[in-house]
XYZ file of C-alpha atoms in Angstrom:
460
model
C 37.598 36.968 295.949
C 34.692 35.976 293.846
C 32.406 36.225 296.686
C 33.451 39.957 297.328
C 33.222 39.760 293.089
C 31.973 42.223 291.550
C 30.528 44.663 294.140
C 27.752 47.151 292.331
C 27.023 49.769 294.926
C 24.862 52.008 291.442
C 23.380 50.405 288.674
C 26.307 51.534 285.876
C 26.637 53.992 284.776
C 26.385 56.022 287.731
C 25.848 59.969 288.036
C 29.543 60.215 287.878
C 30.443 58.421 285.083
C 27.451 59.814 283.289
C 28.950 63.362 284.092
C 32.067 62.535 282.551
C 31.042 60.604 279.576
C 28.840 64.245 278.722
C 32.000 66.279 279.480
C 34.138 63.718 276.871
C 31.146 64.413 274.372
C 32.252 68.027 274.154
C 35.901 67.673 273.651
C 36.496 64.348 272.114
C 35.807 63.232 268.482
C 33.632 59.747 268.135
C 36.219 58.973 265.615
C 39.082 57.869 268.614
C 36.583 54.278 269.451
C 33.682 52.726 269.782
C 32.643 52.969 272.696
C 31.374 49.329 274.407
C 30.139 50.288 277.799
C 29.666 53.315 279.501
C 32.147 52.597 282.151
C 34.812 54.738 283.149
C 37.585 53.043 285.042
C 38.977 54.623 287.669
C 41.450 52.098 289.204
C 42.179 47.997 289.010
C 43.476 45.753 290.808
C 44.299 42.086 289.137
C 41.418 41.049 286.690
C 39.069 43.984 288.550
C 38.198 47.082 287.182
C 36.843 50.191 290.055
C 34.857 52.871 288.316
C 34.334 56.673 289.295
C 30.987 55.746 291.346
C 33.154 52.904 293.449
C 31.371 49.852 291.116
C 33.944 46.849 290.747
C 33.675 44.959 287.576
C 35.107 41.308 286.678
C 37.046 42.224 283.432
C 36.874 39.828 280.156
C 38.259 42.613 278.097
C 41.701 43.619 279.657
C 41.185 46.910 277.564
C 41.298 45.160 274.389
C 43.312 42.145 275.456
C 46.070 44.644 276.034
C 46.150 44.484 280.024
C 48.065 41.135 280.119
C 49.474 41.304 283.571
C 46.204 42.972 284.921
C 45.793 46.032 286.847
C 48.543 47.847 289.192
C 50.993 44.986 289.454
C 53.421 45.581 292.120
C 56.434 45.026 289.877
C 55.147 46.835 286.930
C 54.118 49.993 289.064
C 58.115 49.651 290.697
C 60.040 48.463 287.794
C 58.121 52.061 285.855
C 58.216 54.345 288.681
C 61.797 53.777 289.276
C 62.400 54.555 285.971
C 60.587 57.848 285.250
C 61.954 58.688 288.265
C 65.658 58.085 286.199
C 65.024 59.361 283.470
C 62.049 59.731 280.649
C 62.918 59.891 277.569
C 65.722 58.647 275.453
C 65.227 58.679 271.845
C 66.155 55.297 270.287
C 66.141 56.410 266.623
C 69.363 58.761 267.579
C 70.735 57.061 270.916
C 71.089 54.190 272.746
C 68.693 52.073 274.844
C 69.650 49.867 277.733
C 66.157 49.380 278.539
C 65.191 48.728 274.630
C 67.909 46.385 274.003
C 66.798 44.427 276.900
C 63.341 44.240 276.053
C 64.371 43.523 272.237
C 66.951 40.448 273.445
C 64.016 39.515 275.227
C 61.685 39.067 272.746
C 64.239 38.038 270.072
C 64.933 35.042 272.318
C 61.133 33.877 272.653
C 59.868 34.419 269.395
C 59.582 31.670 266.700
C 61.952 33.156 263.920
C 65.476 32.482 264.108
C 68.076 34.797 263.547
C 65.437 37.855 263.939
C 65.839 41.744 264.097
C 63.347 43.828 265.470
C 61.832 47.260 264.857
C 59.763 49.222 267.778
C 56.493 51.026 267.644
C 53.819 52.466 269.687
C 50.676 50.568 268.501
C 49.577 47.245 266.362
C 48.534 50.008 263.936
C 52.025 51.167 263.181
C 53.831 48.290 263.664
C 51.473 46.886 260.964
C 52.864 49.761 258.804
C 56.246 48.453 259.450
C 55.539 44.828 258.266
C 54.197 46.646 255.536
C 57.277 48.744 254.447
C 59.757 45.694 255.474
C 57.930 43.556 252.867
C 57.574 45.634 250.358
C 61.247 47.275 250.455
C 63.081 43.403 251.108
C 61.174 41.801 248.055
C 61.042 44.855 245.755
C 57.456 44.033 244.916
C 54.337 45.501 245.617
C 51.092 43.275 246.239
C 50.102 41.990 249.331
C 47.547 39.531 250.057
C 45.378 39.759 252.995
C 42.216 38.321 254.983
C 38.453 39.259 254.914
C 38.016 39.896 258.244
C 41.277 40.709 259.103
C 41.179 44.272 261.765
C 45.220 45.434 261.592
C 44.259 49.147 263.386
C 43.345 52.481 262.214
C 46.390 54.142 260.371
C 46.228 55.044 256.571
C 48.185 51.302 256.182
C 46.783 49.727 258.717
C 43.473 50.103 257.159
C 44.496 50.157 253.795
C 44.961 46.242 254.158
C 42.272 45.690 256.829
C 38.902 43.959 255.734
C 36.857 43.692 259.215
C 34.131 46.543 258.891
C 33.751 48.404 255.056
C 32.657 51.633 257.564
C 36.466 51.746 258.634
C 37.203 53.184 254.926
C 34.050 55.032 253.786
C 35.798 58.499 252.545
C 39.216 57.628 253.327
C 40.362 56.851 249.919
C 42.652 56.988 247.631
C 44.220 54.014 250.405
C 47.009 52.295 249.548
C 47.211 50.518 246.786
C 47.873 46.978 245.406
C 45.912 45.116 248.168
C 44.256 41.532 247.697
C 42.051 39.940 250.328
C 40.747 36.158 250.271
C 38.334 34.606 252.333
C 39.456 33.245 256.087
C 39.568 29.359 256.393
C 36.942 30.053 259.206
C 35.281 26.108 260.403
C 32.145 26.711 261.689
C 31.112 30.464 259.325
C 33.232 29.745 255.613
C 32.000 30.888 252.136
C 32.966 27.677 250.594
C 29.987 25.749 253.256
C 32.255 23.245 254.943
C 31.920 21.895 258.473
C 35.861 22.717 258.634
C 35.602 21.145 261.979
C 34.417 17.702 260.577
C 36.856 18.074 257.615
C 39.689 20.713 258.631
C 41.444 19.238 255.322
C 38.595 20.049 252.917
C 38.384 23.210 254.335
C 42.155 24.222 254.248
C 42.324 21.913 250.357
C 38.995 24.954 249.141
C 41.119 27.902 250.569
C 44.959 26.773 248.930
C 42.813 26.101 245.274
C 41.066 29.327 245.741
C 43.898 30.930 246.502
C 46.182 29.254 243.678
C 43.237 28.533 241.046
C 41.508 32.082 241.395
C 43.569 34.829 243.145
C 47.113 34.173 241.856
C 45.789 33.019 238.192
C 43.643 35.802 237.603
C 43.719 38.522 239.742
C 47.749 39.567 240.947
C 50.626 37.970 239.756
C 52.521 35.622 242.634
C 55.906 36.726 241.427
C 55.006 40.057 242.278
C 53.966 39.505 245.841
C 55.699 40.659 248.293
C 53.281 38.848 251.263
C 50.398 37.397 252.750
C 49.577 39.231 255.971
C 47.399 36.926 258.614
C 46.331 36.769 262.086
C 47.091 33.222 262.951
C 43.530 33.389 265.157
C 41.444 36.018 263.685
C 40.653 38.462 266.664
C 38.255 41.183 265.967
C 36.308 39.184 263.440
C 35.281 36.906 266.141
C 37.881 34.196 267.735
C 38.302 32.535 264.479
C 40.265 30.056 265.000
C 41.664 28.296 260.814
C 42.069 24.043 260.747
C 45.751 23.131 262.857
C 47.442 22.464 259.635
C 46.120 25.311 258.129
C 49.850 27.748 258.139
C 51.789 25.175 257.326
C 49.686 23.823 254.274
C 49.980 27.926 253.139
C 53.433 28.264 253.871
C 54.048 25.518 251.283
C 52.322 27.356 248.721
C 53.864 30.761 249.656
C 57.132 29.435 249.505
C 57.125 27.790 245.727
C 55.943 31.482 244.864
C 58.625 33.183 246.835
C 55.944 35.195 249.176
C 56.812 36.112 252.974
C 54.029 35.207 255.634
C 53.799 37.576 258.334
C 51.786 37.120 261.339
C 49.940 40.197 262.993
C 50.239 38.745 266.682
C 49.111 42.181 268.001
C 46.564 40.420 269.836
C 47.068 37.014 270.047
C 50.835 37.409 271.062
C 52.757 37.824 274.853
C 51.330 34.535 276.077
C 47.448 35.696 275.315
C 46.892 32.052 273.646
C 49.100 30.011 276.441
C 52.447 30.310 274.447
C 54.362 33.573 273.857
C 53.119 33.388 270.356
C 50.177 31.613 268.596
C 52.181 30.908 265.548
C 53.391 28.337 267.740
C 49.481 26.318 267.528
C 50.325 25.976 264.167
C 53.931 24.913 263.954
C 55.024 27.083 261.209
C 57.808 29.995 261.492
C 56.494 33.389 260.139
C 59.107 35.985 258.315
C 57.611 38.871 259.678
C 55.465 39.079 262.965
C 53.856 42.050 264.401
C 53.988 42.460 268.469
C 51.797 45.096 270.451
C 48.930 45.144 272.965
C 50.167 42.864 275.873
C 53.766 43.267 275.450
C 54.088 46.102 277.846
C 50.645 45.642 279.721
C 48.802 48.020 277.483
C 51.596 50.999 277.809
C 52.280 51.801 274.216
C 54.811 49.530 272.728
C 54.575 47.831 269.728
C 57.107 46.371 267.043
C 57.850 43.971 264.334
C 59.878 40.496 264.707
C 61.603 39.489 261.276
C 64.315 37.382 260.140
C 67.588 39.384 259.874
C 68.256 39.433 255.901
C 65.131 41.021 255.771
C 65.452 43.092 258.485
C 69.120 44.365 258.273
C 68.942 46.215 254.838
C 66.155 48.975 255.629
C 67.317 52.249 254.896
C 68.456 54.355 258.174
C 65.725 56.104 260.016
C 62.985 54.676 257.657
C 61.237 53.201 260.803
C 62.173 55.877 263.101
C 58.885 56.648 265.505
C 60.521 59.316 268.464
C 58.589 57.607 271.386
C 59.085 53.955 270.407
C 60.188 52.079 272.969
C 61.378 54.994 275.345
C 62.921 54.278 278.542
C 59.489 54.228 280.846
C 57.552 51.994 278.143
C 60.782 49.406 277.761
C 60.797 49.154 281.565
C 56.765 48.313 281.613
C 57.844 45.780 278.484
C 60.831 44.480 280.767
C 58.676 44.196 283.859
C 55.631 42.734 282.192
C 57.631 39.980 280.238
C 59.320 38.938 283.463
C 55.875 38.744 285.242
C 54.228 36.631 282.343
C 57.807 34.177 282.862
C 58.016 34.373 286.317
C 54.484 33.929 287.536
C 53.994 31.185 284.923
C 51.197 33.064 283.199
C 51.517 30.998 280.100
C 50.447 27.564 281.592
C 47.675 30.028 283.822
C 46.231 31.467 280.226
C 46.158 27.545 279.508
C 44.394 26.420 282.559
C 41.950 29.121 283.417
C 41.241 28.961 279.202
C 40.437 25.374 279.519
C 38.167 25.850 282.249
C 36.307 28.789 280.593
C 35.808 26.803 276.835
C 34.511 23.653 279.193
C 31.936 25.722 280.639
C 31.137 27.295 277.931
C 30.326 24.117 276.089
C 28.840 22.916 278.657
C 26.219 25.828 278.610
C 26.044 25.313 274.587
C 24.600 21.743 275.669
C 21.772 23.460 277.761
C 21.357 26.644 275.410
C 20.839 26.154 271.533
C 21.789 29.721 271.039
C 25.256 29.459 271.574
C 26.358 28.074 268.342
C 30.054 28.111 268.542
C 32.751 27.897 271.143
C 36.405 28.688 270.077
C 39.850 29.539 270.873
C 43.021 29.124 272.810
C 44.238 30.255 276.148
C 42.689 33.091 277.349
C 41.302 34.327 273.606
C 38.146 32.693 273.584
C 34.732 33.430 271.815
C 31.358 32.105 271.471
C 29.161 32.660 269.039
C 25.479 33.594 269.509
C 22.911 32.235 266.827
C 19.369 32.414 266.122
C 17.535 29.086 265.643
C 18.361 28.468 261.457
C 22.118 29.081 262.686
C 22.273 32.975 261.611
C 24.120 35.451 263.474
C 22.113 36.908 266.463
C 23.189 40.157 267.228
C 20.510 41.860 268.925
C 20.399 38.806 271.491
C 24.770 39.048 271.947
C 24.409 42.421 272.809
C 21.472 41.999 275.069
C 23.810 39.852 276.768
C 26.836 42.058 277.448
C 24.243 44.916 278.291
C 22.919 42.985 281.165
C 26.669 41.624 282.231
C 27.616 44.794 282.455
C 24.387 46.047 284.554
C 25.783 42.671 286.967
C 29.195 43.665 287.547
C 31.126 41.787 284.385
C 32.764 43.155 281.095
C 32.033 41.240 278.690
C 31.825 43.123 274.934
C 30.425 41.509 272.203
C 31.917 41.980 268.598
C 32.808 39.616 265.383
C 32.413 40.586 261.830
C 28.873 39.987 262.198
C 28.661 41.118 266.212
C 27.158 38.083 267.160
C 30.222 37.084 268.999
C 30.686 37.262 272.849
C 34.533 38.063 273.398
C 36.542 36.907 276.420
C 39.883 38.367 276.872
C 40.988 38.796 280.242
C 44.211 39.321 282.172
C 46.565 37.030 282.465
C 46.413 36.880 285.688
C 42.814 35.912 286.501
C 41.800 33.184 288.907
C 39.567 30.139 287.909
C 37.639 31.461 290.737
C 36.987 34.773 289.010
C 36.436 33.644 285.410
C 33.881 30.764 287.388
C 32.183 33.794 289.232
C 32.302 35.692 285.535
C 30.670 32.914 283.894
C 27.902 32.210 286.194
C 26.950 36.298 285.400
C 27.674 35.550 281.983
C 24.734 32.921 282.232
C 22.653 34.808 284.367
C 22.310 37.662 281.372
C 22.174 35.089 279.084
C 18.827 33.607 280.885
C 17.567 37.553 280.910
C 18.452 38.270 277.844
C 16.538 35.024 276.658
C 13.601 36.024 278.796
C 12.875 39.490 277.714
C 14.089 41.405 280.764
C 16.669 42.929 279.347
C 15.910 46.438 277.136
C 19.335 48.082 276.094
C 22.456 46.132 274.205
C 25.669 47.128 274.190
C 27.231 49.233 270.924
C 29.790 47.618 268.895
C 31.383 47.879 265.654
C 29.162 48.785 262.810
C-alpha cells in the first residue's frame, strides 16, 4: 500500500475543491472551525483520505483523532446500515435503548471506575457540560479548578473552563463563573523552568505546592471545590504528556480536600493511547471521565463515565440531549468498540506508536529543530524549535503546508502552534505511518531549505 501511498494526480487543492471551499464561503460562518487544509474529503478507505479532484492523502489527523477505526469499515458501514434501515430514532431521555444499553454495558465494563453510571451526549463539548453539572450538583459546591492549556470544546461551559487560546472567549462573556486554572506539569515547556524529564518529581513536588501553597491558600477555598478537571495528556495544547506519577501524587491532595478529579478523555480515550483509557498510564481511578471523539468512529456520541453515588442522584431529565445516543449512533459505538477489541487495535496503537516516536527521535538526532518528541500510542507530537529552544511556528507550519502539497495530513497546532500533531486511525499500518514519515521528512528538509512559501492555518 505505501507504494500506491498517497497518489496526487493535482497539486491540492484542486479546481474542485477550490470551487467548493468558495461555495462554503457564502453559506457557512468561519465561526464552525479552523480550517487546517484546504482539502475536502470525498471518501476513505483505512488510514486514506480521497478528495473531490481524486488526490489520496495518508491521514495523521483521523478528523481530529475522532476516526478511530478509519474510513468505511466493513462492519461499521453493516452494523449502521442495518440499523437505519430498522429504525432511526429512539429517544433515550423518554424510552428505552437496546442499542444504548449495550454500548453503555460496554463501556461501563472497560473503563477504570468501578461501580460507574453513565450519561450520553453528542460531542466532548457537551459531555464536558455534563461533568460540569454532575460535579457541581453531587458536591453542592461551586469552584472548579482547571488547566492552562486545557481545550474542553466550544459550548458556553465548555469554554467557560477551557484555557487553550484567550481568542476562544473574546466577547463571549459574562462565562460561567467560579473557574480557577493552574499551570500544566508540562516536562520539557513549564513555568516553574524544570527539565521535568530529568526530575519528573521536582516538577510534579512545584505543581502540588503551587497548587496547595498559592491557589487553595489564597485564591478559592478547597472546601468549596467541587473538582479539578484534567486531560490526563494534554491534547490540543500540544501532546503534553505530565511526569507518570503525576495523577496519583494529585489525587492525594484532592482527596484530603474532598475534591473529585475528572478526566476529559475526549481525545485521548477508545484505545487512542494503546489502552481504552489513558488514565490507565497513570494508575489512578478518576470520579468523573468524559468519553467522545473515537467512541463511535467520529459519528456523534459522547458521554460521561462516573462512579454511581455520584451519578445516581441527578435530577430526572437534567442531562436529557434528544439525539444522544440514538439507535444509528449506538450501533456505530457498538460496531466500533467491537472492531477496536476484535482487531486488537489497542496493542496496534502501541506498536505502530512505538515505531512512529522511534523515528521521530531518530530524526531529532539528525535535525536540531525538532525539540521535543512525546506521547503514547497513536497521540504523538513533536515539537518544532528555533535554535535558543523557542517555539517555531512559522517553520511547523511550513512543514504541514508542504506535507499536505505531498500527499500527507499532518496539522500542526499546540498552545504555541509549534507542534506537529499525529493522530491517525487506529487502524494504520507501520507501512503507512513509515511511508508518512519519510514525507513528513521530506517537507521538513523543504521547509528547512526555503522551498516552501505557504503554511498551514491553525489556531490563533
Amino acid at each position: 500500500m505505501s507504494s500506491e501511498h498517497p497518489r496526487i494526480i493535482v497539486t491540492p487543492p484542486g479546481p474542485k475543491a477550490r470551487k467548493l471551499i468558495e461555495r462554503e464561503k457564502r453559506v457557512i460562518s468561519p465561526g464552525l472551525g479552523v480550517k487546517l487544509f484546504p482539502v475536502v474529503p470525498e471518501r476513505g478507505y483505512g488510514a486514506l483520505i480521497e478528495d473531490v479532484d481524486g488526490n489520496v492523502f495518508i491521514d495523521f489527523l483521523a478528523g481530529a483523532a475522532a476516526a478511530s477505526t478509519g474510513y468505511a469499515h466493513p462492519r461499521l458501514v453493516r452494523e449502521v446500515q442495518e440499523q437505519v434501515s430498522r429504525i432511526q430514532h429512539s429517544m433515550i431521555g423518554y424510552t428505552y435503548s437496546r442499542r444504548a444499553i449495550e454500548v453503555a454495558e460496554m463501556l461501563a465494563e472497560k473503563a477504570p471506575i468501578e461501580n460507574s453510571l453513565i450519561l450520553f451526549g453528542l460531542s466532548g463539548s457537551d459531555a464536558m457540560d455534563l461533568t460540569m453539572q454532575t460535579a457541581r450538583f453531587a458536591t453542592k459546591k461551586p469552584w472548579i479548578i482547571s488547566f492552562i492549556g486545557a481545550y474542553h470544546g466550544q459550548t458556553y461551559g465548555a469554554t467557560s473552563i477551557a484555557a487553550f487560546q484567550s481568542s476562544q472567549k473574546r466577547r463571549l462573556s459574562p462565562l460561567i463563573p467560579n473557574v480557577v486554572w493552574v499551570p500544566y506539569p508540562n516536562p520539557y515547556r513549564n513555568v516553574w523552568g524544570v527539565d521535568g524529564y530529568e526530575e519528573p518529581d521536582e516538577l510534579i513536588n512545584r505543581f502540588l505546592d503551587y497548587l496547595e501553597s498559592y491557589i487553595f491558600a489564597h485564591v478559592v477555598p478547597p472546601d468549596e471545590t467541587a473538582v479539578l478537571i484534567a486531560e490526563p495528556i494534554q491534547g490540543d495544547a500540544g501532546i503534553v504528556v505530565p511526569p507518570e506519577n503525576f495523577f496519583i501524587e494529585l489525587r492525594k491532595l484532592l482527596d484530603e480536600h474532598g475534591i473529585l478529579l475528572a478526566m476529559d478523555e475526549v481525545q485521548t480515550g477508545i484505545g487512542r493511547t494503546g489502552k481504552w483509557f489513558a488514565s490507565e498510564w497513570f494508575g489512578v481511578e478518576p470520579d468523573l471521565l468524559a468519553f467522545g471523539k473515537g467512541v463511535a468512529s467520529g459519528m456523534g456520541l459522547s458521554g460521561v463515565i462516573g462512579r454511581g453515588e455520584l451519578m445516581e442522584g441527578l435530577t430526572s431529565g437534567s442531562a436529557l440531549l434528544t439525539p444522544a445516543a440514538n439507535p444509528v449512533i449506538s450501533a456505530a459505538a457498538y460496531a466500533t468498540l467491537r472492531i477496536i477489541e476484535e482487531e486488537r487495535l489497542l496493542e496496534n496503537a502501541l506498536e505502530v506508536g512505538t515505531f512512529i516516536q522511534k523515528r521521530l527521535r531518530e530524526m531529532q538526532e539528525d535535525y536540531d529543530v525538532i525539540g521535543d518528541v512525546r506521547g503514547r500510542g497513536l497521540m504523538i507530537g513533536a515539537e518544532i524549535v528555533k535554535p535558543d529552544g523557542k517555539p517555531d511556528p512559522e517553520l511547523t507550519g511550513k512543514i504541514c503546508w508542504r506535507a499536505f502539497e505531498l500527499g500527507l495530513i499532518l496539522p500542526s497546532y499546540g498552545m504555541f502552534g509549534n507542534v506537529v500533531r499525529i493522530t491517525p486511525p487506529l487502524v494504520i499500518t507501520r507501512e503507512l505511518a513509515e511511508r508518512g514519515l519519510e514525507i513528513m521528512e521530506e517537507a521538513l528538509k523543504d521547509a528547512l531549505a526555503g522551498k516552501v512559501t505557504h503554511r498551514v492555518v491553525t489556531w490563533h
